[in-house]
Coordinates of C-alpha atoms in Angstrom, one line a residue:
M212 CA 3.1 -3.6 -2.0
F213 CA 6.6 -4.8 -2.4
N214 CA 6.9 -8.5 -2.7
S215 CA 7.5 -9.0 -6.4
T216 CA 9.0 -11.8 -8.4
R217 CA 12.3 -10.1 -9.2
A218 CA 12.6 -7.5 -6.4
R219 CA 11.2 -9.0 -3.2
R220 CA 14.6 -9.0 -1.4
S221 CA 15.3 -5.3 -2.1
V222 CA 11.9 -4.1 -1.2
A223 CA 9.3 -4.1 1.6
A224 CA 5.9 -2.6 1.5
A225 CA 6.1 0.7 3.3
V226 CA 4.0 3.5 4.4
G227 CA 3.4 5.6 7.5
A228 CA 5.2 8.6 9.2
L229 CA 5.9 7.9 12.9
A230 CA 5.6 11.5 13.8
L231 CA 2.0 11.3 12.5
V232 CA 1.4 8.3 14.7
A233 CA 2.3 10.5 17.7
S234 CA 0.2 13.4 16.6
V235 CA -3.0 11.2 16.4
S236 CA -2.3 9.5 19.7
F237 CA -4.0 6.2 20.1
A238 CA -4.9 7.0 23.7
A239 CA -6.9 10.0 22.8
A240 CA -10.5 8.9 22.3
N241 CA -10.1 5.2 22.7
D242 CA -13.0 3.1 24.1
E243 CA -13.1 -0.7 24.5
V244 CA -15.8 -3.3 23.9
S245 CA -15.9 -7.0 24.3
A246 CA -17.2 -8.7 21.2
G247 CA -17.1 -12.4 20.5
G248 CA -14.9 -13.0 23.6
E249 CA -12.2 -10.5 22.6
N250 CA -11.6 -6.9 23.5
R251 CA -11.9 -4.4 20.7
S252 CA -11.0 -0.7 20.7
V253 CA -12.3 2.2 18.7
A254 CA -10.3 5.3 18.0
A255 CA -12.0 8.6 17.1
V256 CA -11.0 10.2 13.8
P257 CA -8.8 13.2 14.5
A258 CA -10.5 16.6 14.3
G259 CA -10.6 17.9 10.7
F260 CA -9.9 14.6 9.0
E261 CA -12.4 12.3 7.2
Q262 CA -10.6 9.2 8.2
Y263 CA -7.3 7.7 9.5
L264 CA -5.9 4.2 9.7
V265 CA -2.8 2.6 11.1
Y266 CA -1.2 -0.5 9.7
L267 CA 1.4 -2.7 11.3
S268 CA 3.4 -5.6 10.0
E269 CA 5.6 -8.1 12.0
P270 CA 6.7 -10.7 9.3
G271 CA 6.5 -14.4 10.1
E272 CA 8.1 -17.4 8.5
G273 CA 7.5 -17.5 4.7
A274 CA 6.7 -13.8 4.4
F275 CA 9.2 -13.2 1.7
E276 CA 8.9 -16.3 -0.4
P277 CA 9.1 -15.4 -4.1
V278 CA 5.8 -14.3 -5.7
T279 CA 4.8 -16.1 -8.9
Y280 CA 2.6 -14.6 -11.6
E281 CA 0.2 -17.5 -11.2
E282 CA -0.2 -16.6 -7.5
F283 CA -0.6 -12.9 -8.3
L284 CA -3.5 -13.8 -10.7
E285 CA -5.0 -16.0 -8.0
V286 CA -5.0 -13.1 -5.5
Q287 CA -6.5 -10.8 -8.1
A288 CA -9.4 -13.3 -8.6
D289 CA -9.9 -14.4 -5.0
V290 CA -9.4 -11.0 -3.2
Y291 CA -10.2 -8.4 -5.8
G292 CA -12.7 -10.2 -8.0
R293 CA -10.6 -9.5 -11.1
D294 CA -10.7 -11.8 -14.1
T295 CA -7.9 -11.8 -16.7
A296 CA -9.5 -8.8 -18.6
A297 CA -9.8 -6.8 -15.3
V298 CA -6.2 -7.6 -14.4
E299 CA -5.1 -6.1 -17.8
V300 CA -7.2 -3.0 -17.0
F301 CA -5.4 -2.8 -13.7
R302 CA -2.0 -3.1 -15.5
E303 CA -3.0 -0.4 -18.0
E304 CA -4.0 2.0 -15.2
A305 CA -0.5 1.4 -13.6
V306 CA 1.2 2.0 -17.0
E307 CA -0.7 5.2 -17.5
F308 CA 0.1 6.4 -14.0
Y309 CA 3.9 5.8 -14.4
A310 CA 3.9 7.6 -17.7
E311 CA 2.1 10.7 -16.4
R312 CA 3.7 10.9 -13.0
F313 CA 7.3 9.8 -13.7
G314 CA 7.6 9.9 -17.5
L315 CA 8.2 6.1 -17.7
D316 CA 6.8 4.5 -20.9
F317 CA 5.9 0.8 -20.5
S318 CA 3.1 0.9 -23.1
S319 CA 5.0 -0.9 -25.8
A320 CA 7.0 -3.2 -23.6
P321 CA 6.0 -6.9 -24.0
V322 CA 4.7 -8.8 -21.0
G323 CA 7.0 -11.5 -19.9
A324 CA 6.3 -15.0 -18.4
D325 CA 6.4 -13.6 -14.9
G326 CA 4.1 -10.7 -15.8
E327 CA 7.0 -8.2 -16.0
Q328 CA 7.6 -5.4 -18.5
V329 CA 11.1 -4.2 -19.1
I330 CA 12.4 -0.9 -20.5
D331 CA 15.9 0.7 -20.3
G332 CA 16.7 1.3 -16.7
A333 CA 13.5 0.0 -15.1
M334 CA 11.1 -2.9 -14.9
L335 CA 7.4 -3.1 -14.0
V336 CA 6.6 -6.2 -11.8
P337 CA 3.3 -7.6 -10.3
S338 CA 3.4 -7.9 -6.6
F339 CA 1.3 -8.8 -3.5
V340 CA 2.0 -9.1 0.2
R341 CA 1.7 -12.6 1.6
L342 CA -0.5 -13.2 4.6
E343 CA 2.6 -14.4 6.4
R344 CA 3.7 -10.8 6.4
N345 CA 1.2 -10.3 9.2
Y346 CA 0.1 -6.9 7.7
H347 CA -2.9 -5.7 9.7
A348 CA -5.0 -2.6 10.1
Q349 CA -4.8 -2.0 13.8
T350 CA -6.7 1.2 13.8
V351 CA -9.5 2.3 11.6
G352 CA -11.2 5.5 12.8
G353 CA -14.6 4.9 14.2
E354 CA -14.4 1.1 13.9
W355 CA -14.2 -1.5 16.6
V356 CA -11.0 -3.3 15.7
P357 CA -9.7 -6.4 17.6
P358 CA -6.2 -6.5 19.0
T359 CA -5.2 -8.8 16.2
G360 CA -6.3 -6.2 13.7
W361 CA -7.9 -6.7 10.3
D362 CA -5.9 -8.3 7.5
V363 CA -4.5 -5.9 4.9
R364 CA -4.4 -7.5 1.4
D365 CA -1.9 -5.4 -0.6
S366 CA -1.5 -6.0 -4.4
S367 CA 0.2 -3.8 -6.9
F368 CA 2.2 -3.3 -10.1
N369 CA 5.5 -1.9 -8.9
V370 CA 8.5 -0.3 -10.7
M371 CA 12.1 -1.2 -9.8
F372 CA 14.9 0.9 -11.2
T373 CA 17.6 -1.4 -12.6
D374 CA 20.0 1.4 -13.4
D375 CA 20.4 5.1 -12.5
M376 CA 17.9 7.2 -14.4
V377 CA 16.5 10.7 -14.7
V378 CA 12.7 10.7 -14.5
H379 CA 10.4 13.4 -15.7
G380 CA 6.6 13.5 -15.8
T381 CA 4.7 15.7 -13.3
Y382 CA 7.2 14.5 -10.6
G383 CA 10.5 15.4 -12.4
G384 CA 9.3 18.1 -14.8
A385 CA 11.3 19.1 -17.8
A386 CA 14.6 19.2 -15.9
G387 CA 14.1 15.8 -14.4
K388 CA 15.0 14.2 -11.1
E389 CA 17.5 11.5 -10.4
A390 CA 16.2 8.0 -9.7
P391 CA 19.0 5.7 -8.3
E392 CA 19.3 2.0 -9.2
G393 CA 17.2 0.1 -6.7
A394 CA 14.6 2.8 -6.1
L395 CA 11.0 1.8 -6.3
L396 CA 7.5 3.0 -7.2
A397 CA 4.1 1.5 -6.4
F398 CA 0.6 1.5 -7.8
G399 CA -2.1 -0.7 -6.4
D400 CA -4.9 -1.4 -3.9
Y401 CA -5.2 -2.1 -0.2
N402 CA -8.1 -4.4 0.5
I403 CA -8.9 -4.7 4.2
D404 CA -10.7 -7.8 5.4
V405 CA -13.3 -6.3 7.7
D406 CA -14.7 -8.2 10.7
R407 CA -17.2 -5.9 12.5
P408 CA -19.2 -6.6 15.6
G409 CA -22.9 -5.9 15.1
N410 CA -22.9 -2.4 16.7
S411 CA -20.8 -0.8 14.0
E412 CA -22.4 -2.3 10.9
N413 CA -23.6 1.2 9.8
A414 CA -20.4 3.0 10.3
P415 CA -20.0 5.5 7.4
G416 CA -17.6 5.1 4.5
R417 CA -17.4 1.3 4.6
G418 CA -18.9 -1.1 2.2
G419 CA -19.7 -4.7 2.8
D420 CA -16.9 -6.8 4.3
E421 CA -13.9 -5.0 2.9
I422 CA -12.4 -1.5 2.6
V423 CA -10.6 -0.9 -0.7
I424 CA -8.1 2.0 -1.0
R425 CA -6.1 2.8 -4.2
F426 CA -2.5 3.8 -3.5
F427 CA 0.2 5.3 -5.9
S428 CA 3.6 6.7 -5.3
S429 CA 3.9 10.4 -4.7
S430 CA 7.7 10.2 -4.9
L431 CA 10.6 7.7 -5.2
I432 CA 10.9 5.0 -2.6
T433 CA 14.5 4.6 -1.4
A434 CA 16.4 3.1 1.5
D435 CA 19.0 4.9 3.6
E436 CA 22.5 3.6 4.4
D437 CA 21.0 1.6 7.3
G438 CA 18.5 -0.1 5.0
I439 CA 15.5 1.8 6.4
M440 CA 13.0 2.5 3.6
T441 CA 10.5 5.4 3.7
F442 CA 7.8 6.4 1.2
V443 CA 4.8 8.5 0.7
C444 CA 1.8 7.3 -1.4
D445 CA -1.2 9.2 -2.4
L446 CA -4.6 7.6 -1.8
T447 CA -8.1 7.6 -3.1
H448 CA -11.3 6.2 -1.5
P449 CA -14.9 6.6 -2.9
E450 CA -16.2 8.0 0.4
W451 CA -13.2 9.6 2.1
G452 CA -11.7 11.2 -1.0
S453 CA -8.0 11.9 -1.5
G454 CA -5.5 11.0 1.2
Q455 CA -1.9 10.0 1.8
A456 CA 0.0 7.1 3.4
R457 CA 3.4 7.9 5.0
G458 CA 5.5 5.1 6.3
I459 CA 8.7 3.3 7.1
V460 CA 9.9 -0.3 6.5
T461 CA 12.8 -1.6 8.6
P462 CA 15.4 -4.1 7.2
D463 CA 13.6 -7.0 8.7
G464 CA 10.5 -6.1 6.7
G465 CA 8.5 -4.6 9.6
I466 CA 6.1 -1.9 8.5
R467 CA 4.6 1.1 10.3
N468 CA 2.0 2.8 8.0
V469 CA -0.3 5.8 8.8
L470 CA -3.0 6.8 6.3
T471 CA -5.1 10.0 6.6
F472 CA -7.9 11.5 4.5
P473 CA -7.1 14.2 3.5
A474 CA -3.3 14.1 3.4
S475 CA -3.0 17.1 5.7
L476 CA -5.0 20.0 7.1
S477 CA -2.7 22.7 5.7

């Protein structure tokens, strides 16, 4: 989510409230099965929810190498099946979202050599999370997931604030809300590389060999004085409906990310 050409050092993909991790307790309703020589565990979906997932990341060497636009386009083609025209549609969706939600207008900003678009106080940048980030779905409700998890491919068009701003849209309203320099926003897709044993092929809400979830910032992503970053992203999935991801990213880039559909039961 946050490994962009210009902003990779000041960001880290983030999502997942630890309090929620406790509330859905992994131990509750966990079974184990041996498939292909490895133990897999399945967690029940918490009562009242359509689905829940937990992602973890423990970065390895090379996790934060700069992302080039050429690499971004390769990921779009190889992982998401997007050709050049589809990537432009993806960009347009991001631009429309940022305008509506935060009042940021990138529509007339030219696209630079690195795929960036710049306006006063903010820039839109293409991003993806490298495999070396070791970003894995460790829990997917109702699925047999191995201890190594399933790879989470994370690609987005992010916004980085290059100056203090006041943002409006549905988030800030007419009065506006302050967005400090260095704050971030995200709009993109999770693509989980699914490897199922045969006995869960027909699990509901999954299609083929991947799970695709659209994410987009509910609020500003900022870091505290210790460099710990938190954020909340809204989610959509064709079967599970609307949801939310709540998470933290530590200064070393480690991620703890919890996703639920719906966002809450209240």
